[in-house]
Tab-separated table of C-alpha atoms in Angstrom:
chain	number	residue	atom	x	y	z
A	1	UNK	CA	-0.019	0.007	0.029
A	2	UNK	CA	1.337	3.498	-0.933
A	3	UNK	CA	2.510	5.454	1.954
A	4	UNK	CA	1.248	8.901	0.751
A	5	UNK	CA	-2.368	9.528	-0.036
A	6	UNK	CA	-3.212	11.171	-3.359
A	7	UNK	CA	-2.961	14.981	-3.151
A	8	UNK	CA	-6.442	16.946	-3.497
A	9	UNK	CA	-7.349	17.574	-7.352
A	10	UNK	CA	-8.120	21.040	-6.607
A	11	UNK	CA	-4.575	21.886	-5.057
A	12	UNK	CA	-2.657	24.532	-6.960
A	13	UNK	CA	0.269	22.892	-8.936
A	14	UNK	CA	2.896	25.110	-7.284
A	15	UNK	CA	1.632	23.643	-3.891
A	16	UNK	CA	1.442	20.280	-5.295
A	17	UNK	CA	5.069	20.259	-6.380
A	18	UNK	CA	6.293	21.813	-2.720
A	19	UNK	CA	4.372	19.014	-0.961
A	20	UNK	CA	5.848	16.179	-3.099
A	21	UNK	CA	9.189	17.793	-2.419
A	22	UNK	CA	8.537	17.414	1.462
A	23	UNK	CA	7.487	14.044	0.925
A	24	UNK	CA	10.584	13.097	-0.753
A	25	UNK	CA	12.829	14.300	1.768
A	26	UNK	CA	10.896	12.704	4.624
A	27	UNK	CA	11.226	9.263	2.640
A	28	UNK	CA	14.885	10.044	1.872
A	29	UNK	CA	15.574	10.528	5.702
A	30	UNK	CA	13.675	7.339	6.540
A	31	UNK	CA	11.443	9.303	8.791
A	32	UNK	CA	7.991	8.349	10.132
A	33	UNK	CA	5.616	11.057	10.826
A	34	UNK	CA	5.696	10.478	14.639
A	35	UNK	CA	9.693	10.658	14.469
A	36	UNK	CA	9.409	13.748	12.244
A	37	UNK	CA	7.162	15.311	14.775
A	38	UNK	CA	9.582	14.548	17.663
A	39	UNK	CA	12.610	15.704	15.913
A	40	UNK	CA	10.999	19.055	14.673
A	41	UNK	CA	8.981	20.097	17.417
A	42	UNK	CA	5.736	20.450	15.197
A	43	UNK	CA	3.000	17.979	16.154
A	44	UNK	CA	1.967	14.806	14.256
A	45	UNK	CA	-1.292	16.197	13.319
A	46	UNK	CA	0.279	19.144	11.874
A	47	UNK	CA	2.795	17.178	9.746
A	48	UNK	CA	0.185	14.979	8.387
A	49	UNK	CA	-1.862	18.151	7.134
A	50	UNK	CA	1.240	19.573	5.711
A	51	UNK	CA	2.212	16.135	3.949
A	52	UNK	CA	-1.229	15.603	2.475
A	53	UNK	CA	-1.749	19.080	1.050
A	54	UNK	CA	-4.506	20.208	3.635
A	55	UNK	CA	-2.399	22.759	5.321
A	56	UNK	CA	0.776	24.984	3.897
A	57	UNK	CA	3.702	24.198	6.324
A	58	UNK	CA	5.100	27.218	8.015
A	59	UNK	CA	8.472	28.304	7.223
A	60	UNK	CA	9.831	27.222	10.614
A	61	UNK	CA	8.693	23.615	9.851
A	62	UNK	CA	10.176	23.658	6.529
A	63	UNK	CA	13.748	24.787	8.041
A	64	UNK	CA	13.324	22.178	10.768
A	65	UNK	CA	12.576	19.480	8.212
A	66	UNK	CA	15.768	20.502	6.281
A	67	UNK	CA	17.744	20.359	9.337
A	68	UNK	CA	16.784	16.861	10.669
A	69	UNK	CA	17.416	15.468	6.931
A	70	UNK	CA	20.579	17.181	6.325
A	71	UNK	CA	19.253	19.219	3.460
A	72	UNK	CA	20.229	23.032	2.486
A	73	UNK	CA	17.173	25.078	3.372
A	74	UNK	CA	17.990	27.522	0.519
A	75	UNK	CA	16.219	25.725	-2.322
A	76	UNK	CA	13.507	24.447	-0.207
A	77	UNK	CA	12.760	28.013	1.263
A	78	UNK	CA	12.547	29.191	-2.294
A	79	UNK	CA	9.835	26.662	-3.202
A	80	UNK	CA	8.077	27.527	0.055
A	81	UNK	CA	7.840	31.314	-0.889
A	82	UNK	CA	6.388	30.363	-4.383
A	83	UNK	CA	3.901	27.970	-2.641
A	84	UNK	CA	3.113	30.462	-0.035
A	85	UNK	CA	2.021	32.965	-2.757
A	86	UNK	CA	-0.055	30.417	-4.470
A	87	UNK	CA	-1.781	29.556	-1.096
A	88	UNK	CA	-2.459	33.204	-0.506
A	89	UNK	CA	-3.945	33.555	-4.031
A	90	UNK	CA	-5.973	30.296	-3.511
A	91	UNK	CA	-7.427	31.939	-0.036
A	92	UNK	CA	-8.120	35.168	-1.921
A	93	UNK	CA	-10.230	33.519	-4.558
A	94	UNK	CA	-12.173	31.574	-1.782
A	95	UNK	CA	-12.726	34.648	0.040
A	96	UNK	CA	-14.185	36.315	-2.969
A	97	UNK	CA	-16.309	33.338	-3.758
A	98	UNK	CA	-17.697	33.328	-0.428
A	99	UNK	CA	-18.300	37.056	-0.419
A	100	UNK	CA	-20.121	36.806	-3.806
A	101	UNK	CA	-22.356	33.985	-2.363
A	102	UNK	CA	-23.014	36.263	0.605
A	103	UNK	CA	-24.064	38.978	-1.384
A	104	UNK	CA	-26.264	36.925	-3.453
A	105	UNK	CA	-28.001	35.648	-0.295
A	106	UNK	CA	-28.508	38.924	0.945
A	107	UNK	CA	-30.109	40.177	-2.238
A	108	UNK	CA	-32.507	37.104	-2.237
A	109	UNK	CA	-33.145	37.966	1.563
A	110	UNK	CA	-33.836	41.482	0.651
A	111	UNK	CA	-36.157	40.431	-2.107
A	112	UNK	CA	-38.043	38.358	0.529
A	113	UNK	CA	-38.387	41.139	2.863
A	114	UNK	CA	-39.967	43.337	0.003
A	115	UNK	CA	-36.859	45.453	-0.241
A	116	UNK	CA	-35.214	44.424	-3.503
A	117	UNK	CA	-36.789	46.771	-6.050
A	118	UNK	CA	-39.237	49.156	-4.293
A	119	UNK	CA	-42.117	50.281	-6.231
A	120	UNK	CA	-44.669	52.861	-4.966
A	121	UNK	CA	-48.167	52.303	-6.410
A	122	UNK	CA	-49.259	55.379	-8.116
A	123	UNK	CA	-52.692	56.798	-6.760
A	124	UNK	CA	-55.730	55.843	-8.714
A	125	UNK	CA	-56.347	58.037	-11.579
A	126	UNK	CA	-58.813	60.947	-10.675
A	127	UNK	CA	-60.956	63.029	-12.926
A	128	UNK	CA	-59.453	66.375	-13.887
A	129	UNK	CA	-61.642	67.972	-11.480
A	130	UNK	CA	-60.530	65.688	-8.492
A	131	UNK	CA	-56.892	66.001	-8.737
A	132	UNK	CA	-55.251	65.446	-5.294
A	133	UNK	CA	-54.591	68.212	-3.028
A	134	UNK	CA	-50.924	69.518	-2.807
A	135	UNK	CA	-50.737	68.269	0.762
A	136	UNK	CA	-51.580	64.793	-0.205
A	137	UNK	CA	-48.896	64.775	-3.254
A	138	UNK	CA	-46.438	65.876	-0.474
A	139	UNK	CA	-47.313	62.758	1.938
A	140	UNK	CA	-46.907	60.390	-0.872
A	141	UNK	CA	-43.634	61.699	-2.084
A	142	UNK	CA	-42.312	61.361	1.739
A	143	UNK	CA	-43.546	57.881	1.760
A	144	UNK	CA	-41.875	56.807	-1.328
A	145	UNK	CA	-38.589	58.456	-0.092
A	146	UNK	CA	-38.850	56.796	3.322
A	147	UNK	CA	-39.445	53.291	1.650
A	148	UNK	CA	-36.204	53.849	-0.633
A	149	UNK	CA	-34.276	54.643	2.547
A	150	UNK	CA	-35.084	51.821	4.369
A	151	UNK	CA	-34.311	49.610	1.528
A	152	UNK	CA	-30.989	50.945	1.445
A	153	UNK	CA	-30.550	50.575	5.034
A	154	UNK	CA	-31.708	46.850	4.757
A	155	UNK	CA	-29.244	46.327	2.127
A	156	UNK	CA	-26.402	47.486	4.483
A	157	UNK	CA	-27.610	45.587	7.314
A	158	UNK	CA	-27.649	42.256	5.464
A	159	UNK	CA	-24.194	42.676	3.676
A	160	UNK	CA	-22.511	43.592	6.802
A	161	UNK	CA	-24.148	40.652	8.834
A	162	UNK	CA	-26.851	40.721	11.513
A	163	UNK	CA	-24.232	40.352	14.090
A	164	UNK	CA	-22.659	43.585	13.661
A	165	UNK	CA	-24.270	45.184	16.554
A	166	UNK	CA	-22.626	42.628	18.751
A	167	UNK	CA	-19.152	43.544	17.624
A	168	UNK	CA	-19.570	47.182	17.699
A	169	UNK	CA	-19.156	47.604	21.672
A	170	UNK	CA	-16.184	45.343	20.962
A	171	UNK	CA	-14.638	47.571	18.631
A	172	UNK	CA	-15.453	50.591	20.882
A	173	UNK	CA	-13.012	49.252	23.337
A	174	UNK	CA	-9.281	49.981	23.535
A	175	UNK	CA	-7.311	48.008	20.714
A	176	UNK	CA	-5.807	45.422	22.837
A	177	UNK	CA	-4.059	42.228	21.745
A	178	UNK	CA	-7.567	40.373	22.783
A	179	UNK	CA	-9.529	42.233	20.134
A	180	UNK	CA	-11.137	39.587	17.742
A	181	UNK	CA	-10.546	41.375	14.361
A	182	UNK	CA	-8.009	39.730	12.104
A	183	UNK	CA	-7.774	42.461	9.763
A	184	UNK	CA	-4.243	43.433	8.697
A	185	UNK	CA	-2.592	40.348	10.035
A	186	UNK	CA	0.180	38.577	7.976
A	187	UNK	CA	-0.756	36.052	5.254
A	188	UNK	CA	-1.674	32.571	6.843
A	189	UNK	CA	-2.516	34.105	10.224
A	190	UNK	CA	-6.443	33.159	10.756
A	191	UNK	CA	-7.130	34.682	14.335
A	192	UNK	CA	-6.111	37.025	16.998
A	193	UNK	CA	-6.878	37.500	20.596
A	194	UNK	CA	-10.169	35.919	21.893
A	195	UNK	CA	-10.688	34.462	18.457
A	196	UNK	CA	-7.722	32.308	18.887
A	197	UNK	CA	-8.698	30.765	22.170
A	198	UNK	CA	-9.340	27.050	22.242
A	199	UNK	CA	-7.982	26.845	18.577
A	200	UNK	CA	-4.661	25.012	17.260
A	201	UNK	CA	-1.826	27.202	16.874
A	202	UNK	CA	-0.536	25.539	13.848
A	203	UNK	CA	-3.755	25.385	12.154
A	204	UNK	CA	-4.159	29.200	12.851
A	205	UNK	CA	-0.821	30.141	11.369
A	206	UNK	CA	0.268	31.397	14.887
A	207	UNK	CA	3.524	29.450	15.142
A	208	UNK	CA	6.550	29.216	12.916
A	209	UNK	CA	8.317	32.645	12.928
A	210	UNK	CA	5.644	34.112	14.839
A	211	UNK	CA	6.181	32.215	18.163
A	212	UNK	CA	8.901	32.684	21.016
A	213	UNK	CA	9.262	30.833	24.054
A	214	UNK	CA	8.234	33.102	27.068
A	215	UNK	CA	9.292	30.827	29.895
A	216	UNK	CA	10.530	27.370	30.131
A	217	UNK	CA	11.368	24.826	32.888
A	218	UNK	CA	12.242	21.166	33.291
A	219	UNK	CA	10.352	18.485	35.142
A	220	UNK	CA	11.948	15.258	35.392
A	221	UNK	CA	13.220	14.685	31.710
A	222	UNK	CA	10.348	16.825	30.351
A	223	UNK	CA	10.555	20.218	29.112
A	224	UNK	CA	7.928	22.725	29.707
A	225	UNK	CA	7.304	25.728	27.933
A	226	UNK	CA	4.829	28.741	27.605
A	227	UNK	CA	4.742	29.559	23.807
A	228	UNK	CA	3.638	33.144	22.966
A	229	UNK	CA	2.634	34.554	19.766
A	230	UNK	CA	2.387	38.484	19.920
A	231	UNK	CA	0.916	38.713	16.460
A	232	UNK	CA	-1.983	36.330	17.392
A	233	UNK	CA	-2.229	37.725	21.101
A	234	UNK	CA	-2.174	34.257	22.282
A	235	UNK	CA	-0.097	32.023	24.338
A	236	UNK	CA	-0.239	27.925	24.784
A	237	UNK	CA	1.833	25.311	26.781
A	238	UNK	CA	3.898	22.727	25.178
A	239	UNK	CA	5.933	19.746	26.550
A	240	UNK	CA	8.751	17.852	24.890
A	241	UNK	CA	10.448	14.837	26.173
A	242	UNK	CA	7.319	13.637	27.711
A	243	UNK	CA	5.839	10.289	28.284
A	244	UNK	CA	2.437	9.211	26.857
A	245	UNK	CA	-0.231	10.280	29.487
A	246	UNK	CA	1.592	13.288	30.694
A	247	UNK	CA	-0.617	16.338	30.814
A	248	UNK	CA	0.221	19.843	30.277
A	249	UNK	CA	-2.406	22.878	30.601
A	250	UNK	CA	-2.122	26.528	30.194
A	251	UNK	CA	-4.093	29.302	32.031
A	252	UNK	CA	-4.241	33.201	31.563
A	253	UNK	CA	-5.869	35.696	33.871
A	254	UNK	CA	-6.006	33.236	36.590
A	255	UNK	CA	-8.674	30.659	35.734
A	256	UNK	CA	-10.672	32.623	33.377
A	257	UNK	CA	-9.255	30.856	30.430
A	258	UNK	CA	-7.597	27.472	29.855
A	259	UNK	CA	-6.578	24.807	27.558
A	260	UNK	CA	-5.104	21.358	28.289
A	261	UNK	CA	-3.544	18.603	26.245
A	262	UNK	CA	-2.500	14.906	27.059
A	263	UNK	CA	0.563	13.498	25.566
A	264	UNK	CA	0.120	10.687	23.198
A	265	UNK	CA	3.794	10.512	22.339
A	266	UNK	CA	6.721	12.613	23.385
A	267	UNK	CA	5.386	15.921	22.354
A	268	UNK	CA	2.062	17.787	22.587
A	269	UNK	CA	0.911	21.360	23.200
A	270	UNK	CA	-2.403	22.958	24.378
A	271	UNK	CA	-5.020	25.008	22.396
A	272	UNK	CA	-4.434	28.594	22.627
A	273	UNK	CA	-5.602	31.135	25.237
A	274	UNK	CA	-5.920	34.835	24.512
A	275	UNK	CA	-3.450	37.141	26.498
A	276	UNK	CA	-2.422	40.813	26.587
A	277	UNK	CA	1.184	39.908	26.938
A	278	UNK	CA	3.615	36.858	27.378
A	279	UNK	CA	3.689	37.422	31.036
A	280	UNK	CA	-0.145	36.624	31.611
A	281	UNK	CA	-0.034	33.103	30.789
A	282	UNK	CA	1.203	30.214	32.835
A	283	UNK	CA	1.838	26.576	31.874
A	284	UNK	CA	1.728	23.510	34.171
A	285	UNK	CA	2.687	20.012	33.661
A	286	UNK	CA	1.499	16.692	35.502
A	287	UNK	CA	3.539	13.739	34.713
A	288	UNK	CA	2.371	10.101	34.848
A	289	UNK	CA	5.094	9.641	37.694
A	290	UNK	CA	3.220	11.979	39.952
A	291	UNK	CA	5.733	14.892	39.633
A	292	UNK	CA	4.402	18.493	38.725
A	293	UNK	CA	5.884	21.859	37.826
A	294	UNK	CA	5.013	24.949	36.223
A	295	UNK	CA	6.504	27.822	34.092
A	296	UNK	CA	5.246	31.110	35.222
């Protein structure tokens, strides 16, 4: 049975070529996905996504793969840059398609509400001697204008989303790292602040070159770290050299936000929690041996 699954048919050729290059290096190094995860610091789940074309590997993972396989990273990084541009173009096309779908749905809903094309019925024809008085004509013109204004407001309401009112108070607050807007973020980054809470750092593009180790400690033979991404406004806990069943958790702002993970191999990390700075997060580990420790 073939080791690798067929790549998705819709995958951009540039991304497909880059993914096959990664597969070739893994095969050349005789590495299993588990061994690759252990030696690069990127999870097994993440490598499965990278090598099956479901997620573009971050630059840090590419450099780590080159190191463990004894390959010069120069050519590999060039291929990664081309693939990253193709990936960004594909995401842009997807975003435009989704935007067009939302606009079409909004227009359809507006039509259902009677606001698509507003028609004001003309008053019944009257004999020349019974022409509507000027006051009535002014009322009819006012009503026609009001209906047109309501139609425009309805369109804006539908196109911007019915939940706009819920996000307005958050926008009025001071622009802290816990804001949920992802506008202006680097390519590949898919969340920021509270929008990252509970999500996978790799999948959201918050790792690689965007992450630093805020604090670390050693408990037994296990290394415990608080990983922090200023760009994403989030932190998470990571353990390496762990035993299956070792537990790691991260908390921020006391106990208001937390994430936890159980090691299935020698490496694992928690979901992210939103933080205003690296110093707000604390990571703790509980080993199967009973030993505990925290990085804070």
